[in-house]
Short mmCIF file of C-alpha atoms and ligand atoms in Angstrom, two decimals:
data_model
loop_
_atom_site.label_atom_id
_atom_site.label_comp_id
_atom_site.label_asym_id
_atom_site.label_seq_id
_atom_site.Cartn_x
_atom_site.Cartn_y
_atom_site.Cartn_z
CA MET U 284 103.28 118.79 0.79
CA LYS U 285 103.14 121.87 3.02
CA LYS U 286 105.91 124.44 2.75
CA ALA U 287 107.37 126.50 5.54
CA LEU U 288 109.87 129.31 5.58
CA ILE U 289 111.82 129.86 8.78
CA THR U 290 113.99 132.81 9.55
CA GLY U 291 116.47 132.36 12.37
CA ILE U 292 116.69 128.65 11.53
CA THR U 293 120.21 128.18 12.77
CA GLY U 294 119.18 129.38 16.24
CA GLN U 295 117.83 127.39 19.10
CA ASP U 296 114.16 127.65 18.23
CA GLY U 297 114.64 127.52 14.46
CA SER U 298 116.44 124.23 14.71
CA TYR U 299 113.83 122.60 16.92
CA LEU U 300 111.02 123.94 14.73
CA ALA U 301 112.72 122.69 11.59
CA GLU U 302 113.00 119.19 13.05
CA LEU U 303 109.35 119.28 14.14
CA LEU U 304 108.09 120.44 10.65
CA LEU U 305 110.23 117.90 8.82
CA GLU U 306 108.78 115.07 11.00
CA LYS U 307 105.30 116.35 10.01
CA GLY U 308 106.21 116.10 6.36
CA TYR U 309 106.74 119.66 5.55
CA LYS U 310 109.25 120.98 2.95
CA VAL U 311 111.33 123.41 5.07
CA TYR U 312 113.08 126.49 3.63
CA GLY U 313 115.62 128.11 5.88
CA MET U 314 116.81 131.67 5.51
CA ARG U 315 120.35 132.40 6.62
CA ARG U 316 122.59 135.41 6.63
CA ARG U 317 125.90 135.25 4.99
CA THR U 318 128.62 135.16 7.53
CA SER U 319 132.35 134.45 7.10
CA THR U 320 132.25 131.53 9.56
CA PRO U 321 128.84 129.87 9.27
CA ASN U 322 127.62 127.94 12.31
CA TYR U 323 125.37 124.97 11.64
CA GLU U 324 125.83 123.33 15.10
CA ASN U 325 122.19 123.57 16.13
CA ILE U 326 120.78 122.43 12.83
CA ALA U 327 123.35 119.64 12.15
CA ASN U 328 120.79 116.81 12.55
CA VAL U 329 118.71 117.97 9.53
CA ARG U 330 121.04 120.35 7.65
CA GLU U 331 120.86 118.27 4.41
CA LYS U 332 117.09 118.17 4.48
CA ILE U 333 116.66 121.92 4.41
CA GLU U 334 116.36 124.09 1.32
CA TRP U 335 118.73 126.95 2.11
CA LEU U 336 117.94 130.50 1.06
CA SER U 337 120.11 133.56 1.54
CA GLY U 338 118.58 136.69 3.10
CA ASP U 339 118.62 139.22 5.87
CA LEU U 340 115.68 140.83 7.82
CA THR U 341 117.11 144.24 7.12
CA ASP U 342 117.10 143.70 3.38
CA LEU U 343 113.53 143.74 1.86
CA SER U 344 114.50 142.59 -1.60
CA SER U 345 116.24 139.50 -0.17
CA LEU U 346 112.98 138.76 1.81
CA ILE U 347 110.81 139.19 -1.28
CA SER U 348 113.09 136.83 -3.09
CA ALA U 349 113.01 134.28 -0.23
CA VAL U 350 109.18 134.32 -0.16
CA GLN U 351 109.06 133.99 -3.98
CA GLN U 352 111.46 131.03 -3.99
CA SER U 353 109.81 129.18 -1.17
CA ASP U 354 106.10 129.97 -1.97
CA PRO U 355 105.34 129.14 1.67
CA ASP U 356 102.05 128.05 3.38
CA GLU U 357 103.55 129.17 6.69
CA VAL U 358 106.26 131.73 7.62
CA TYR U 359 107.91 131.63 11.06
CA ASN U 360 109.87 134.75 11.95
CA LEU U 361 112.44 133.57 14.55
CA ALA U 362 115.28 135.83 13.55
CA ALA U 363 116.24 138.68 15.74
CA GLN U 364 119.04 140.35 17.74
CA SER U 365 117.87 138.21 20.58
CA PHE U 366 120.16 139.03 23.54
CA VAL U 367 118.81 141.66 25.91
CA GLU U 368 122.22 142.78 27.19
CA THR U 369 123.59 143.51 23.63
CA SER U 370 120.52 145.70 22.97
CA TRP U 371 121.95 148.56 25.15
CA PRO U 372 125.34 148.90 23.36
CA GLN U 373 123.66 148.23 19.99
CA PRO U 374 120.10 149.79 20.30
CA ASN U 375 119.83 150.87 16.66
CA LEU U 376 120.87 147.55 15.24
CA THR U 377 118.51 145.82 17.59
CA GLY U 378 115.64 148.08 16.40
CA GLN U 379 116.45 147.55 12.75
CA ILE U 380 116.48 143.79 13.04
CA THR U 381 114.10 142.98 15.90
CA ALA U 382 111.54 145.69 15.22
CA LEU U 383 111.64 146.94 11.62
CA GLY U 384 112.79 143.57 10.32
CA VAL U 385 109.28 142.32 11.22
CA THR U 386 107.73 144.87 8.97
CA ASN U 387 110.08 143.90 6.21
CA LEU U 388 109.10 140.32 6.41
CA LEU U 389 105.39 141.12 6.70
CA GLU U 390 105.72 143.41 3.61
CA ALA U 391 107.39 140.59 1.64
CA VAL U 392 104.60 138.21 2.60
CA ARG U 393 101.84 140.75 1.89
CA ILE U 394 103.32 141.63 -1.57
CA VAL U 395 104.22 138.05 -2.70
CA LYS U 396 101.98 135.61 -0.84
CA PRO U 397 99.46 137.31 1.36
CA SER U 398 97.60 133.98 2.03
CA ALA U 399 100.62 132.52 3.85
CA LYS U 400 100.20 132.17 7.60
CA PHE U 401 102.67 134.20 9.62
CA TYR U 402 104.13 133.53 13.11
CA GLN U 403 105.94 136.30 15.04
CA ALA U 404 108.24 135.41 17.89
CA SER U 405 107.15 137.82 20.54
CA SER U 406 108.63 137.78 24.06
CA SER U 407 107.86 137.96 27.72
CA GLU U 408 110.46 140.78 27.83
CA MET U 409 107.61 143.00 26.54
CA TYR U 410 106.13 142.78 30.05
CA GLY U 411 109.33 144.15 31.57
CA LYS U 412 108.33 146.08 34.67
CA VAL U 413 105.26 143.93 35.09
CA MET U 414 101.82 145.49 35.38
CA GLU U 415 100.22 142.36 36.78
CA THR U 416 101.21 138.86 37.91
CA PRO U 417 100.87 136.38 36.34
CA GLN U 418 101.23 137.99 32.94
CA ARG U 419 98.64 137.06 30.33
CA GLU U 420 97.69 138.13 26.81
CA THR U 421 95.79 141.13 28.11
CA THR U 422 98.56 142.44 30.43
CA PRO U 423 99.86 145.87 29.32
CA PHE U 424 103.47 146.00 28.14
CA TYR U 425 106.18 147.92 29.93
CA PRO U 426 109.52 146.94 28.17
CA ARG U 427 112.75 147.62 30.02
CA SER U 428 115.40 147.35 27.26
CA PRO U 429 115.84 148.29 23.62
CA TYR U 430 115.28 144.53 22.87
CA GLY U 431 111.97 144.67 24.79
CA VAL U 432 110.90 147.88 23.06
CA SER U 433 111.73 146.37 19.67
CA LYS U 434 109.68 143.20 20.43
CA VAL U 435 106.69 145.38 21.38
CA TYR U 436 106.93 146.97 17.88
CA GLY U 437 107.12 143.55 16.29
CA HIS U 438 104.10 142.37 18.21
CA TRP U 439 101.92 145.35 17.31
CA ILE U 440 102.91 145.47 13.65
CA THR U 441 101.92 141.80 13.41
CA LEU U 442 98.50 142.49 14.87
CA ASN U 443 98.24 145.57 12.60
CA TYR U 444 98.85 143.51 9.43
CA ARG U 445 96.21 141.05 10.59
CA GLU U 446 93.72 143.83 11.05
CA SER U 447 94.74 146.03 8.10
CA PHE U 448 95.20 143.36 5.45
CA ASN U 449 93.29 140.43 6.88
CA MET U 450 96.44 138.35 7.00
CA PHE U 451 96.69 135.20 9.11
CA ALA U 452 99.26 136.67 11.40
CA CYS U 453 99.82 135.37 15.01
CA SER U 454 102.04 136.54 17.77
CA GLY U 455 103.37 133.95 20.28
CA ILE U 456 104.39 135.60 23.54
CA LEU U 457 106.95 133.10 24.59
CA PHE U 458 108.50 133.21 28.13
CA ASN U 459 112.17 132.24 28.51
CA HIS U 460 112.78 128.88 26.90
CA GLU U 461 116.09 126.99 27.07
CA SER U 462 117.81 123.85 25.90
CA PRO U 463 121.29 122.41 25.23
CA ARG U 464 121.12 124.63 22.02
CA ARG U 465 120.69 127.87 23.90
CA GLY U 466 123.39 130.50 23.20
CA ILE U 467 126.20 130.54 25.76
CA GLU U 468 125.55 134.15 26.75
CA PHE U 469 122.08 133.46 28.21
CA VAL U 470 122.04 132.74 31.92
CA THR U 471 120.91 129.11 31.85
CA ARG U 472 123.59 128.00 29.31
CA LYS U 473 126.23 130.19 30.96
CA VAL U 474 125.51 128.34 34.26
CA THR U 475 125.29 124.80 32.81
CA ASP U 476 128.55 125.37 30.82
CA GLY U 477 130.20 126.85 33.89
CA VAL U 478 129.10 123.91 36.06
CA ALA U 479 130.55 121.49 33.54
CA ARG U 480 133.89 123.29 33.42
CA ILE U 481 134.16 123.54 37.19
CA LYS U 482 133.22 119.86 37.55
CA LEU U 483 135.94 118.83 35.10
CA GLY U 484 138.54 121.07 36.79
CA MET U 485 138.86 123.60 33.92
CA LYS U 486 137.44 126.60 35.87
CA GLN U 487 137.44 127.63 39.53
CA LYS U 488 134.90 130.44 39.60
CA LEU U 489 131.69 131.51 37.89
CA THR U 490 131.08 135.27 37.63
CA MET U 491 127.41 136.27 37.74
CA GLY U 492 125.11 139.26 37.81
CA ASN U 493 121.77 139.76 39.59
CA LEU U 494 120.83 136.45 41.31
CA ASP U 495 117.40 137.76 42.50
CA ALA U 496 115.85 138.11 39.02
CA LYS U 497 112.92 135.65 38.53
CA ARG U 498 112.13 133.95 35.32
CA ASP U 499 109.54 131.44 33.97
CA TRP U 500 111.90 128.99 32.25
CA GLY U 501 110.52 126.31 29.90
CA PHE U 502 112.01 123.83 27.39
CA ALA U 503 112.42 125.15 23.82
CA GLY U 504 111.45 121.77 22.32
CA ASP U 505 108.03 122.03 23.96
CA TYR U 506 107.59 125.70 22.91
CA VAL U 507 108.08 125.23 19.14
CA LYS U 508 105.07 122.85 19.16
CA ALA U 509 102.93 125.86 20.37
CA MET U 510 104.20 127.95 17.41
CA TRP U 511 102.98 125.32 14.92
CA LEU U 512 99.70 124.87 16.74
CA MET U 513 98.99 128.58 16.53
CA LEU U 514 99.15 128.43 12.76
CA GLN U 515 96.77 125.39 12.64
CA GLN U 516 93.84 127.24 14.22
CA GLU U 517 90.75 128.49 12.36
CA GLU U 518 91.47 132.11 13.27
CA PRO U 519 94.74 133.95 13.91
CA ASP U 520 95.23 134.86 17.54
CA ASP U 521 97.91 135.59 20.12
CA PHE U 522 99.04 133.30 22.89
CA VAL U 523 101.17 133.37 26.04
CA ILE U 524 103.40 130.28 26.19
CA SER U 525 104.95 129.61 29.60
CA THR U 526 105.24 127.05 32.43
CA GLY U 527 103.34 128.96 35.08
CA GLU U 528 106.33 128.59 37.49
CA THR U 529 108.94 131.16 38.38
CA ARG U 530 112.36 130.74 39.88
CA THR U 531 115.26 133.03 40.78
CA VAL U 532 118.62 132.88 39.13
CA ARG U 533 119.87 131.69 42.53
CA GLN U 534 117.56 128.68 42.36
CA LEU U 535 118.83 127.98 38.89
CA LEU U 536 122.41 127.92 40.31
CA GLU U 537 121.34 125.59 43.11
CA VAL U 538 119.68 123.06 40.81
CA ALA U 539 122.56 123.17 38.31
CA PHE U 540 125.44 122.75 40.83
CA GLN U 541 123.46 120.18 42.76
CA SER U 542 123.12 118.06 39.62
CA VAL U 543 126.86 117.37 39.90
CA GLU U 544 126.95 117.37 43.70
CA LEU U 545 128.55 120.78 44.13
CA ARG U 546 127.41 123.82 46.12
CA TYR U 547 127.06 127.03 44.13
CA GLU U 548 128.11 129.12 47.20
CA ASP U 549 131.63 127.72 46.78
CA TYR U 550 132.11 128.94 43.19
CA VAL U 551 129.91 131.88 42.29
CA VAL U 552 131.25 135.42 42.48
CA ILE U 553 129.15 138.52 41.78
CA ASP U 554 130.31 141.17 39.36
CA PRO U 555 128.21 144.37 39.43
CA LYS U 556 129.25 145.03 35.82
CA LEU U 557 126.87 142.26 34.84
CA PHE U 558 123.94 144.08 36.46
CA ARG U 559 121.64 145.50 33.71
CA PRO U 560 120.86 149.24 33.33
CA ALA U 561 117.15 148.38 33.78
CA GLU U 562 116.17 144.92 35.04
CA VAL U 563 113.10 142.76 34.55
CA ASP U 564 112.65 141.58 38.09
CA LEU U 565 109.91 139.01 37.75
CA LEU U 566 108.36 137.08 34.90
CA LEU U 567 105.55 134.43 35.42
CA GLY U 568 103.29 133.60 32.57
CA ASP U 569 99.68 132.36 32.58
CA CYS U 570 99.29 130.03 29.57
CA GLY U 571 95.64 129.15 30.33
CA LYS U 572 94.49 130.38 26.93
CA ALA U 573 97.01 128.14 25.08
CA LYS U 574 95.99 125.16 27.21
CA ARG U 575 92.31 125.69 26.46
CA GLN U 576 92.49 126.71 22.79
CA LEU U 577 95.55 124.97 21.46
CA GLY U 578 95.56 121.97 23.75
CA TRP U 579 99.16 122.74 24.46
CA LYS U 580 101.05 122.20 27.71
CA PRO U 581 104.74 122.18 28.79
CA GLU U 582 106.11 118.57 29.10
CA VAL U 583 109.73 118.88 30.35
CA SER U 584 110.22 119.97 33.95
CA PHE U 585 112.75 122.67 34.99
CA GLU U 586 114.96 120.20 36.91
CA ASP U 587 114.99 117.68 33.98
CA MET U 588 115.88 120.44 31.53
CA ILE U 589 118.78 121.81 33.59
CA ALA U 590 120.04 118.19 34.14
CA MET U 591 119.89 117.65 30.38
CA MET U 592 121.82 120.85 29.77
CA VAL U 593 124.48 120.10 32.33
CA GLU U 594 124.85 116.57 30.88
CA ASN U 595 125.23 117.93 27.41
CA ASP U 596 127.79 120.53 28.44
CA LEU U 597 129.81 117.80 30.32
CA HIS U 598 130.11 115.85 27.07
CA LYS U 599 130.98 118.99 25.14
CA VAL U 600 133.68 120.11 27.51
CA GLU U 601 135.07 116.44 27.63
CA ARG U 602 135.33 116.39 23.93
CA GLU U 603 137.14 119.81 24.00
CA LEU U 604 139.56 118.33 26.59
CA ASN U 605 140.32 115.30 24.39
CA HIS U 606 141.37 117.55 21.41
P1 LIG X 561 116.49 137.44 29.29
O1 LIG X 561 115.41 137.25 30.28
O2 LIG X 561 116.16 137.36 27.88
O3 LIG X 561 117.31 138.66 29.57
O4 LIG X 561 117.48 136.18 29.56
P2 LIG X 561 118.90 135.98 30.15
O5 LIG X 561 119.15 134.48 30.25
O6 LIG X 561 119.97 136.75 29.45
O7 LIG X 561 118.86 136.61 31.63
C1 LIG X 561 117.92 136.19 32.59
C2 LIG X 561 118.07 136.87 33.89
O8 LIG X 561 119.32 136.42 34.48
C3 LIG X 561 118.25 138.43 33.88
O9 LIG X 561 117.48 139.00 34.85
C4 LIG X 561 119.68 138.68 34.13
O10 LIG X 561 119.95 139.97 34.82
C5 LIG X 561 120.05 137.56 35.08
N1 LIG X 561 121.47 137.26 35.17
C6 LIG X 561 122.22 137.24 36.31
N2 LIG X 561 123.49 136.96 36.02
C7 LIG X 561 123.59 136.80 34.65
C8 LIG X 561 124.60 136.58 33.76
O11 LIG X 561 125.81 136.37 34.13
N3 LIG X 561 124.36 136.48 32.41
C9 LIG X 561 123.03 136.69 31.93
N4 LIG X 561 122.78 136.50 30.69
N5 LIG X 561 121.99 136.94 32.80
C10 LIG X 561 122.27 136.98 34.13
#
């Protein structure tokens, strides 16, 4: 039985990946941080099937111990301070977790189990002020937030451990990926939750920032399959994972409001406070390499994904109302 260690397992991607690996017959070890109010909402389906370990990316000894206890064949580093906006008010924390945390985990693997395969969750935010369109594996990085800068560090340290120590370390450059499990602060979930509340009469307005930003939005459930495929290859390599389609935040609003037969123009107000100090204007990924080498492709369309998220939020808000 193969064994996998996942950091960030209670997040969106961690929970989908855990479900995928359990289906494939893996023993799954999940690392969690101690918090006073633990949240297992995303991982509820499989919580009992996971071997839980306690640890934190900023604490090397806890990582050494997690790798010792799990003795993993594969390590997936999905933990991070993952919200771009928070990275401005908390730049040091973001760097300690999202950048140096990667070195800590690579060190733990190098010291305890250097033969384990390693997956690093890199991000399209590394492209920032894009140097070419569409963005591919060879496109130079130009990050535009402390989060993006930290992810560039994580990407390069992963490649460096591959080249320095011959470790099987891969970096997946994932473009935005969403689902009903997406954190409420991200724009897709903020919108689908807002649409549900407006539809059910609990809210009159939805306050938004920059509607002109363009993103390449895919479905998280599709994207975790690419993570696994990367670690099944003969040689470690880096891959862009994306849909190859880009849409504005305004188009996202149109699709989400239309799904409950409303017009976004009647509800959305713009608050300049939500504009970012430096914006990533356009992301559009070319996943040709992943298609060719991994045999991966996105399955769920943008419209179906947004409909799924609105539907899920309608049920959630209805349950709230009935309490
Ligand atoms: P990111 O690409 O990792 O920063 O993902 P987000 O979902 O947080 O933001 C995507 C884009 O939506 C960014 O360009 C934001 O500036 C834009 N945006 C516009 N209004 C909002 C908002 O109210 N909340 C968030 N999170 N983003 C917004």
